[in-house]
Amino acid sequence: MTRSPNFFDTEPWVGGVIGLGYVGIPLLVELNKSGLEVVGYDLSRDRIEILNSGSSPVEDVTDDQIKDMLESGAIFTQRTEDLKNVDVIFICVPSPLSRDHEPDLSYIRDAVDTVIEVIRPGMAISLESTSYPGTTEEIVLPALESLGLVLDSDVWVAFSPERVSPGGSLSMSRIPKIVGGVSAESTEVVTAIYRRFIEEVHPVSSSSVAEMAKLLENTYRSINIGLMNEMAQVAHELDIDIWEVIDAAATKPFGFEVFYPGPGVGGHCIPLDPQFLAWSARKADCSARFIDLADQINAEMPVYVADRVIEALDCNGGSLAGTKILGVGIAYKPNISDCRESASVAVLEELERRGAEVFVLDPVVGRASIERIGFKSVQLDDDFSSYSIAVVLTDHDVFDLEQIAAIAPVVFDTRGAYRRSGLTCNNVVTL
Ligand code: SAJ
C-alpha cells in the first residue's frame, strides 16, 4: 500500500482538473474555496491565457473568482508536467456524440492519455464526463492497470457525474453528488474526496450505476419535455390552452412535475445524454422506445413551430416568401448566451427555408455570435414597421414583452412568456 485510503479524508491533497469548461472551472473554484491547492489543465492555449489573465471564459464563474484562485496559487496550464504533483485528477472533458449518434470518446481517451503521463501510486481519478454505462471500467481502469498499477493499492478510480446547471443559482457545493467506484474501496476513497468540498455525496455500488444515473436524470427530462410538446399539439387541435392546462395540473402537490412545451430541446445535455443510453440499449439488444420517441418529437418541434407561424400569418400555400420575421431569443434556454443545439436556431433556419427573411433580437447572445451563427442581428430601437411577425423562441428576462407586442402585427409565443408575465396582448398567439 503506497498511501492509506484515509489520506484524502483530512490531508491537504492537490486537486487537478483536466478540461477547463463549464464543469471543470466551477469544480476548481469549489476545490480552491475549500482550501485545497489546484491545477487546471486544458489543451487550449487561448483558454489558459484567458484564465491566467484573471478572466473567466465561462458564464457561471466571475473574473473575481478566477483572480482569487490565482492569488491563492492556482495553476492554469497546458503543460502535462504541471500535473505531476497532484493527488486527485478530475476529468471534465467533452463527451459528444458522433454524427451517427455513437459516443465519441476521443476527448476522454485523450484525457486518460494525459493521466497516464503523470499517474503515480497514491493517486485517485474521477471521471465526470457524461458517457455510457461501463466507460470508466472499460476505458479508464485498463489504461492505468496497463502500467502495472494495482487498483486500490496504487490507484483509486470512480465516476461522478457532473450536475452543473448552466445559469442556475445553486453553487456546486450545494448540489448532491453521486460517486460510483470501480471497486468498493474506490467508492469509499473518492466519496471522501468529494466530501471535502461537496455538502452531500451519495455513494453507489459501481461506476456503471453512477454513469446510468446521470443518463437517467436527463432522459427523464427529455421524455417529459417531449410529452409536453406532443400534448401542446393535441391541445391546439382541441382548441384548449395547454399552458392553462399545465398550470392547473401543477396545483397537484404530489405526483406531477412541471415541464413546458417549447420550440424543441437544445443545449449539450438533454438532446445528447439520452442517446448514450439508447446506444447502450441497442448494444444490449433491447429497445429504448421512450428515448427514441421523445427525441423524434422534440426534434420535430421546429417544423411544427414553422407550421404554426404560417397558420398565425394565414399564409396561403404555406410559403413565407416576402415575409420579414423577427426571432426573439436565439440561445437554447433563457438568460444564458449558449446557442449550442439551440432549437431556436432550427426554427429560424426552417422559416428561412420556407422563404422568410429572418432577423434575430437577442442582446444576451449578442450581435457577433448571432452573425457567426449566420443570422442578421437587430436591436429593439430598429424600425420593425415592415415585419410580419415576431416569434418568441427564448424568453430571456431582459425582454420587454409589451414593447415586442407593440412592434409586430402578430407575436407567436413558443414559451408561454406572455401568460407567465400576466400580459394580455390581443396580437399574441401561443404555442
Ligand atoms: N426545455 C423545454 N421545456 C422544459 C424544460 C426545458 O422545452 O420544461 C428545453 C429548454 O428550453 C432547453 C432544453 O429543453 O432548450 C434543455 O433545457 P434544461 O432546462 O434541461 O437545461 P440544460 O440543457 O442546461 O440542462 C442542464 C442539465 N444539467 C445537468 O445535466 C447537470 C439538467 O439536468 C438540469 O435540470 C438543467 O441544466 C437545469 O435545470 O438547469
Coordinates of C-alpha atoms and ligand atoms in Angstrom, one line a residue:
M1 CA 0.0 0.0 0.0
T2 CA 1.6 3.2 -1.2
R3 CA -0.8 5.5 0.6
S4 CA -3.5 5.0 3.2
P5 CA -7.0 5.3 1.6
N6 CA -7.8 7.7 4.6
F7 CA -5.2 10.2 3.3
F8 CA -7.9 12.1 1.4
D9 CA -10.2 12.5 4.4
T10 CA -8.0 15.1 6.1
E11 CA -4.7 15.6 4.4
P12 CA -4.2 18.8 2.2
W13 CA -4.2 17.0 -1.2
V14 CA -3.7 18.8 -4.5
G15 CA -6.6 18.6 -7.0
G16 CA -6.0 18.6 -10.8
V17 CA -8.8 19.2 -13.3
I18 CA -8.4 18.2 -17.0
G19 CA -10.8 20.1 -19.1
L20 CA -11.5 23.8 -18.2
G21 CA -15.0 24.3 -19.4
Y22 CA -18.4 25.0 -17.8
V23 CA -17.8 21.9 -15.5
G24 CA -14.1 22.0 -14.9
I25 CA -13.7 25.6 -13.9
P26 CA -16.6 25.7 -11.3
L27 CA -15.0 22.5 -9.9
L28 CA -11.7 24.2 -9.5
V29 CA -13.4 27.1 -7.8
E30 CA -15.1 24.8 -5.2
L31 CA -11.8 22.9 -4.6
N32 CA -10.0 26.1 -4.1
K33 CA -12.7 27.6 -1.8
S34 CA -12.2 24.6 0.5
G35 CA -8.5 25.4 0.8
L36 CA -7.1 22.8 -1.5
E37 CA -4.3 23.5 -4.0
V38 CA -5.5 23.3 -7.6
V39 CA -4.0 22.8 -11.0
G40 CA -6.2 23.3 -14.1
Y41 CA -5.1 21.7 -17.3
D42 CA -6.5 22.3 -20.8
L43 CA -5.3 21.8 -24.4
S44 CA -6.5 25.3 -25.4
R45 CA -3.8 27.9 -25.3
D46 CA -6.4 30.6 -25.6
R47 CA -8.4 29.3 -22.6
I48 CA -5.2 29.1 -20.5
E49 CA -4.2 32.6 -21.5
I50 CA -7.7 34.0 -20.6
L51 CA -7.6 32.3 -17.2
N52 CA -4.0 33.4 -16.4
S53 CA -5.1 37.0 -17.3
G54 CA -7.6 36.8 -14.5
S55 CA -10.7 36.4 -16.7
S56 CA -13.4 33.8 -16.7
P57 CA -14.2 32.0 -20.0
V58 CA -17.4 30.6 -18.6
E59 CA -20.7 32.4 -17.7
D60 CA -21.2 30.9 -14.3
V61 CA -17.8 31.9 -12.9
T62 CA -16.8 35.5 -12.4
D63 CA -13.4 37.1 -13.2
D64 CA -13.0 37.8 -9.5
Q65 CA -13.3 34.1 -8.7
I66 CA -10.5 33.4 -11.2
K67 CA -8.4 36.2 -9.7
D68 CA -9.0 34.7 -6.2
M69 CA -7.8 31.3 -7.4
L70 CA -4.7 32.9 -9.0
E71 CA -3.9 34.8 -5.8
S72 CA -4.1 31.5 -3.8
G73 CA -1.6 29.9 -6.1
A74 CA -3.8 28.1 -8.6
I75 CA -2.0 27.0 -11.8
F76 CA -3.7 27.1 -15.2
T77 CA -1.6 25.2 -17.7
Q78 CA -1.2 23.4 -21.0
R79 CA 1.9 21.5 -19.7
T80 CA 1.3 18.0 -18.6
E81 CA 4.2 18.1 -16.2
D82 CA 2.4 20.7 -14.1
L83 CA 0.0 17.8 -13.1
K84 CA 2.9 15.7 -11.7
N85 CA 2.3 16.7 -8.1
V86 CA -1.5 16.4 -8.0
D87 CA -3.1 13.7 -5.8
V88 CA -6.5 13.6 -7.5
I89 CA -7.4 14.1 -11.1
F90 CA -10.9 15.1 -12.1
I91 CA -11.6 14.5 -15.8
C92 CA -14.1 17.1 -17.1
V93 CA -13.7 17.0 -20.9
P94 CA -16.5 17.0 -23.5
S95 CA -18.2 13.7 -24.4
P96 CA -20.1 14.5 -27.6
L97 CA -21.9 12.1 -29.9
S98 CA -20.6 11.4 -33.4
R99 CA -22.8 12.2 -36.5
D100 CA -24.3 8.7 -36.3
H101 CA -25.3 9.1 -32.7
E102 CA -22.4 6.9 -31.4
P103 CA -20.5 8.0 -28.3
D104 CA -17.4 10.0 -29.3
L105 CA -14.9 9.1 -26.5
S106 CA -11.9 10.8 -28.2
Y107 CA -11.7 13.6 -25.6
I108 CA -12.0 11.1 -22.7
R109 CA -9.3 8.9 -24.3
D110 CA -7.0 12.0 -24.7
A111 CA -7.6 12.9 -21.1
V112 CA -6.7 9.4 -20.0
D113 CA -3.5 9.6 -22.1
T114 CA -2.6 12.8 -20.1
V115 CA -3.3 11.0 -16.8
I116 CA -1.0 8.1 -18.0
E117 CA 1.8 10.6 -18.4
V118 CA 1.6 11.8 -14.8
I119 CA 0.0 9.0 -12.8
R120 CA 1.9 7.7 -9.8
P121 CA 1.0 5.4 -7.0
G122 CA -1.3 7.0 -4.4
M123 CA -3.5 9.0 -6.9
A124 CA -7.3 8.9 -7.4
I125 CA -9.0 9.5 -10.7
S126 CA -12.6 10.7 -11.0
L127 CA -14.3 10.8 -14.4
E128 CA -17.1 13.4 -14.6
S129 CA -17.7 13.5 -18.3
T130 CA -21.1 12.0 -19.2
S131 CA -20.8 8.7 -21.0
Y132 CA -22.4 5.3 -21.4
P133 CA -22.6 2.8 -18.5
G134 CA -19.2 0.9 -18.5
T135 CA -17.0 3.7 -19.7
T136 CA -14.9 4.1 -16.5
E137 CA -14.4 0.4 -16.2
E138 CA -13.6 -0.1 -19.9
I139 CA -11.6 3.0 -20.7
V140 CA -10.1 4.5 -17.5
L141 CA -9.2 1.5 -15.4
P142 CA -7.5 -0.7 -18.0
A143 CA -5.2 2.2 -19.1
L144 CA -3.9 2.5 -15.5
E145 CA -3.6 -1.2 -15.0
S146 CA -1.7 -1.5 -18.3
L147 CA 1.1 0.4 -16.5
G148 CA 1.2 -2.2 -13.8
L149 CA -0.7 -0.1 -11.3
V150 CA -2.9 -2.1 -8.9
L151 CA -6.4 -0.9 -8.2
D152 CA -7.0 0.1 -4.5
S153 CA -3.3 -0.5 -3.8
D154 CA -1.8 2.1 -6.1
V155 CA -4.8 4.0 -7.5
W156 CA -8.5 4.6 -6.9
V157 CA -10.9 5.1 -9.8
A158 CA -14.5 6.3 -9.9
F159 CA -17.2 8.0 -11.9
S160 CA -19.0 11.0 -10.5
P161 CA -21.5 12.7 -12.9
E162 CA -21.3 16.5 -13.2
R163 CA -24.5 18.3 -12.2
V164 CA -23.7 21.8 -13.3
S165 CA -26.9 23.7 -14.1
P166 CA -25.9 26.4 -16.6
G167 CA -27.4 29.7 -15.5
G168 CA -28.5 28.0 -12.3
S169 CA -28.3 29.7 -8.9
L170 CA -27.1 26.7 -6.8
S171 CA -23.3 26.6 -6.1
M172 CA -21.7 23.2 -6.9
S173 CA -21.0 22.6 -3.2
R174 CA -24.8 22.6 -2.6
I175 CA -25.7 20.1 -5.4
P176 CA -25.7 16.5 -4.1
K177 CA -23.0 14.4 -5.9
I178 CA -23.2 10.7 -6.9
V179 CA -19.9 8.7 -6.7
G180 CA -19.5 5.2 -8.1
G181 CA -16.1 3.5 -7.8
V182 CA -14.8 0.6 -9.9
S183 CA -14.4 -1.1 -6.5
A184 CA -15.9 -0.7 -3.1
E185 CA -12.7 0.9 -1.8
S186 CA -12.5 3.3 -4.7
T187 CA -16.1 4.4 -4.0
E188 CA -15.1 5.0 -0.4
V189 CA -11.9 6.9 -1.2
V190 CA -13.5 9.1 -4.0
T191 CA -16.6 9.7 -1.8
A192 CA -14.2 11.1 0.9
I193 CA -12.5 13.3 -1.7
Y194 CA -15.8 14.9 -2.8
R195 CA -16.9 15.3 0.9
R196 CA -14.0 17.7 1.3
F197 CA -15.9 20.3 -0.8
I198 CA -19.5 19.0 -1.5
E199 CA -22.1 19.1 1.2
E200 CA -24.0 15.9 0.2
V201 CA -22.3 12.9 -1.5
H202 CA -24.2 9.8 -2.5
P203 CA -22.0 6.7 -2.9
V204 CA -23.4 3.9 -5.2
S205 CA -22.1 0.3 -5.7
S206 CA -20.4 0.8 -9.1
S207 CA -19.2 3.3 -11.7
S208 CA -21.9 1.9 -14.1
V209 CA -24.7 2.8 -11.6
A210 CA -23.3 6.4 -11.4
E211 CA -23.0 6.6 -15.2
M212 CA -26.5 5.4 -15.8
A213 CA -28.0 7.6 -13.0
K214 CA -26.7 10.7 -14.9
L215 CA -28.2 9.5 -18.1
L216 CA -31.5 8.6 -16.4
E217 CA -31.7 12.2 -15.0
N218 CA -31.6 13.8 -18.4
T219 CA -33.5 11.1 -20.2
Y220 CA -36.3 11.8 -17.7
R221 CA -36.2 15.5 -18.8
S222 CA -36.1 14.7 -22.5
I223 CA -39.1 12.4 -22.3
N224 CA -41.2 14.8 -20.1
I225 CA -40.4 17.7 -22.4
G226 CA -41.3 15.5 -25.4
L227 CA -44.6 14.6 -23.7
M228 CA -45.4 18.3 -23.2
N229 CA -44.5 19.1 -26.8
E230 CA -46.9 16.4 -28.0
M231 CA -49.6 17.5 -25.6
A232 CA -49.2 21.1 -26.9
Q233 CA -50.1 19.8 -30.4
V234 CA -53.0 17.8 -29.1
A235 CA -54.4 20.7 -27.1
H236 CA -54.1 23.1 -30.1
E237 CA -56.2 20.7 -32.2
L238 CA -58.7 20.6 -29.3
D239 CA -58.6 24.4 -29.1
I240 CA -57.5 24.2 -25.5
D241 CA -54.8 26.4 -23.9
I242 CA -52.0 23.9 -23.0
W243 CA -50.4 26.5 -20.7
E244 CA -53.5 26.8 -18.6
V245 CA -53.8 23.1 -18.5
I246 CA -50.2 22.7 -17.2
D247 CA -50.6 25.4 -14.6
A248 CA -53.8 23.7 -13.4
A249 CA -52.2 20.2 -13.3
A250 CA -49.3 21.8 -11.4
T251 CA -51.5 22.7 -8.5
K252 CA -51.3 19.0 -7.6
P253 CA -48.8 19.0 -4.7
F254 CA -47.6 15.4 -5.5
G255 CA -47.0 13.1 -8.5
F256 CA -46.7 15.9 -11.1
E257 CA -43.5 17.8 -12.0
V258 CA -44.0 20.8 -14.4
F259 CA -42.4 20.7 -17.8
Y260 CA -43.4 23.1 -20.6
P261 CA -43.6 22.7 -24.4
G262 CA -41.3 24.8 -26.5
P263 CA -39.7 25.1 -29.9
G264 CA -37.6 22.0 -29.2
V265 CA -34.7 20.9 -27.0
G266 CA -31.3 22.5 -27.1
G267 CA -28.1 22.5 -25.1
H268 CA -25.4 19.9 -24.7
C269 CA -27.1 17.7 -22.2
I270 CA -30.8 16.9 -22.9
P271 CA -30.5 16.2 -26.7
L272 CA -27.4 14.2 -26.2
D273 CA -27.3 12.3 -22.9
P274 CA -30.4 10.1 -23.6
Q275 CA -28.6 9.0 -26.8
F276 CA -25.8 7.3 -24.7
L277 CA -28.5 5.2 -23.0
A278 CA -30.2 4.4 -26.3
W279 CA -26.9 3.3 -27.7
S280 CA -26.2 1.1 -24.8
A281 CA -29.7 -0.4 -25.0
R282 CA -29.2 -1.1 -28.7
K283 CA -25.8 -2.7 -28.0
A284 CA -27.5 -5.0 -25.4
D285 CA -30.2 -5.8 -28.0
C286 CA -33.0 -4.2 -26.0
S287 CA -35.2 -1.3 -27.1
A288 CA -35.4 2.2 -25.6
R289 CA -38.5 3.3 -27.4
F290 CA -39.3 6.2 -25.0
I291 CA -35.9 7.7 -25.7
D292 CA -36.2 7.5 -29.4
L293 CA -39.8 8.7 -29.5
A294 CA -39.1 11.7 -27.2
D295 CA -36.0 12.6 -29.3
Q296 CA -38.2 12.4 -32.5
I297 CA -41.0 14.6 -31.1
N298 CA -38.5 17.1 -29.7
A299 CA -36.5 17.2 -32.9
E300 CA -39.7 17.8 -35.0
M301 CA -40.8 20.8 -32.9
P302 CA -39.0 23.4 -35.1
V303 CA -41.0 22.2 -38.1
Y304 CA -44.2 22.3 -36.1
V305 CA -43.5 25.8 -34.9
A306 CA -42.9 26.9 -38.5
D307 CA -46.3 25.4 -39.4
R308 CA -47.9 27.3 -36.6
V309 CA -46.2 30.6 -37.8
I310 CA -47.7 30.0 -41.2
E311 CA -51.1 29.4 -39.6
A312 CA -50.8 32.6 -37.5
L313 CA -50.0 34.6 -40.6
D314 CA -52.7 32.8 -42.5
C315 CA -50.3 32.3 -45.5
N316 CA -52.0 30.7 -48.4
G317 CA -50.0 27.8 -49.8
G318 CA -47.7 27.7 -46.8
S319 CA -45.0 29.9 -48.3
L320 CA -43.3 32.6 -46.2
A321 CA -41.8 34.3 -49.3
G322 CA -41.9 38.1 -48.8
T323 CA -42.3 38.0 -45.0
K324 CA -39.9 39.5 -42.6
I325 CA -39.8 37.6 -39.3
L326 CA -38.2 38.7 -36.0
G327 CA -36.8 35.8 -34.0
V328 CA -36.9 36.9 -30.3
G329 CA -34.2 34.9 -28.5
I330 CA -31.7 32.5 -30.1
A331 CA -30.0 30.9 -27.0
Y332 CA -31.0 27.4 -26.1
K333 CA -32.6 28.5 -22.9
P334 CA -33.4 31.8 -21.1
N335 CA -30.8 34.1 -19.6
I336 CA -27.7 32.4 -21.0
S337 CA -25.8 33.1 -24.2
D338 CA -25.1 29.5 -25.2
C339 CA -26.6 28.6 -28.6
R340 CA -25.4 25.0 -28.9
E341 CA -28.0 22.7 -30.4
S342 CA -30.5 25.6 -29.9
A343 CA -34.0 24.8 -31.1
S344 CA -34.4 28.5 -31.8
V345 CA -31.8 28.3 -34.5
A346 CA -33.5 25.3 -36.0
V347 CA -36.8 27.2 -36.1
L348 CA -35.3 30.2 -37.8
E349 CA -33.5 28.0 -40.3
E350 CA -36.8 26.3 -41.1
L351 CA -38.5 29.7 -41.5
E352 CA -35.8 30.8 -43.9
R353 CA -36.2 27.5 -45.8
R354 CA -39.8 28.4 -46.3
G355 CA -38.9 31.8 -47.8
A356 CA -38.9 34.2 -44.9
E357 CA -36.4 36.9 -44.3
V358 CA -35.3 36.3 -40.7
F359 CA -33.7 38.8 -38.2
V360 CA -32.7 38.0 -34.6
L361 CA -33.1 40.0 -31.4
D362 CA -31.0 38.6 -28.6
P363 CA -29.0 41.0 -26.5
V364 CA -27.9 38.2 -24.2
V365 CA -26.2 36.3 -27.0
G366 CA -25.0 39.5 -28.8
R367 CA -24.6 40.6 -32.4
A368 CA -21.3 38.9 -33.0
S369 CA -22.5 35.5 -32.0
I370 CA -25.8 35.9 -33.9
E371 CA -23.9 36.8 -37.1
R372 CA -21.4 34.0 -36.5
I373 CA -24.4 31.6 -36.5
G374 CA -25.5 33.1 -39.8
F375 CA -28.4 35.4 -38.9
K376 CA -28.8 39.2 -39.1
S377 CA -29.0 40.8 -35.7
V378 CA -31.3 43.7 -34.8
Q379 CA -31.8 46.0 -31.8
L380 CA -35.0 46.9 -30.2
D381 CA -34.8 50.5 -31.4
D382 CA -34.6 49.5 -35.0
D383 CA -37.5 50.0 -37.4
F384 CA -39.8 47.0 -37.3
S385 CA -42.7 48.5 -39.3
S386 CA -42.2 46.1 -42.2
Y387 CA -42.1 42.9 -40.1
S388 CA -44.9 40.4 -40.4
I389 CA -44.5 38.6 -37.1
A390 CA -42.2 38.3 -34.0
V391 CA -41.6 34.7 -32.8
V392 CA -40.6 34.4 -29.1
L393 CA -38.2 31.5 -29.1
T394 CA -36.2 32.1 -25.9
D395 CA -37.7 34.2 -23.2
H396 CA -34.8 36.0 -21.6
D397 CA -35.8 38.0 -18.6
V398 CA -34.3 41.1 -20.3
F399 CA -37.0 41.2 -23.0
D400 CA -39.7 43.9 -22.7
L401 CA -42.6 41.7 -23.9
E402 CA -45.0 44.6 -24.1
Q403 CA -42.7 46.5 -26.4
I404 CA -42.2 43.4 -28.6
A405 CA -46.0 43.0 -28.8
A406 CA -46.2 46.7 -29.9
I407 CA -43.7 46.4 -32.7
A408 CA -45.1 43.4 -34.6
P409 CA -48.6 42.9 -36.0
V410 CA -48.5 39.4 -34.6
V411 CA -46.4 37.7 -32.0
F412 CA -46.1 33.9 -31.9
D413 CA -45.0 32.9 -28.3
T414 CA -43.5 29.4 -28.1
R415 CA -42.6 29.8 -24.4
G416 CA -45.8 30.9 -22.7
A417 CA -43.9 34.0 -21.8
Y418 CA -46.8 36.4 -22.1
R419 CA -49.0 34.2 -19.9
R420 CA -46.3 33.9 -17.3
S421 CA -45.8 37.7 -17.3
G422 CA -49.5 38.3 -16.8
L423 CA -49.6 40.4 -20.0
T424 CA -52.7 40.2 -22.2
C425 CA -51.9 41.4 -25.7
N426 CA -54.6 40.6 -28.3
N427 CA -52.0 40.1 -31.1
V428 CA -50.2 37.3 -29.3
V429 CA -50.7 33.7 -30.3
T430 CA -49.3 31.0 -28.1
L431 CA -47.9 27.5 -28.9
Ligands
SAJ1 N1 -36.9 22.8 -22.1 C1 -38.3 22.8 -22.5 N2 -39.2 22.6 -21.6 C2 -38.9 22.4 -20.3 C3 -37.6 22.4 -19.9 C4 -36.6 22.6 -20.8 O1 -38.6 22.9 -23.7 O2 -39.8 22.2 -19.5 C5 -35.9 23.0 -23.1 C6 -35.0 24.2 -22.9 O3 -35.6 25.4 -23.5 C7 -33.7 23.8 -23.5 C8 -33.7 22.3 -23.3 O4 -35.0 21.9 -23.1 O5 -33.7 24.1 -24.9 C9 -32.8 21.9 -22.1 O6 -33.2 22.6 -21.0 P1 -32.8 22.2 -19.5 O7 -33.6 23.1 -18.6 O8 -32.8 20.8 -19.3 O9 -31.3 22.9 -19.4 P2 -29.9 22.3 -19.7 O10 -29.8 21.7 -21.1 O11 -28.9 23.3 -19.4 O12 -29.8 21.0 -18.7 C10 -28.9 21.1 -17.6 C11 -28.9 19.7 -17.0 N3 -27.9 19.6 -16.0 C12 -27.1 18.6 -16.0 O13 -27.1 17.7 -16.8 C13 -26.1 18.6 -14.9 C14 -30.3 19.3 -16.5 O14 -30.2 18.1 -15.8 C15 -30.7 20.4 -15.5 O15 -32.0 20.0 -15.0 C16 -30.8 21.7 -16.2 O16 -29.4 22.0 -16.6 C17 -31.2 22.8 -15.2 O17 -32.3 22.6 -14.5 O18 -30.6 23.9 -15.2

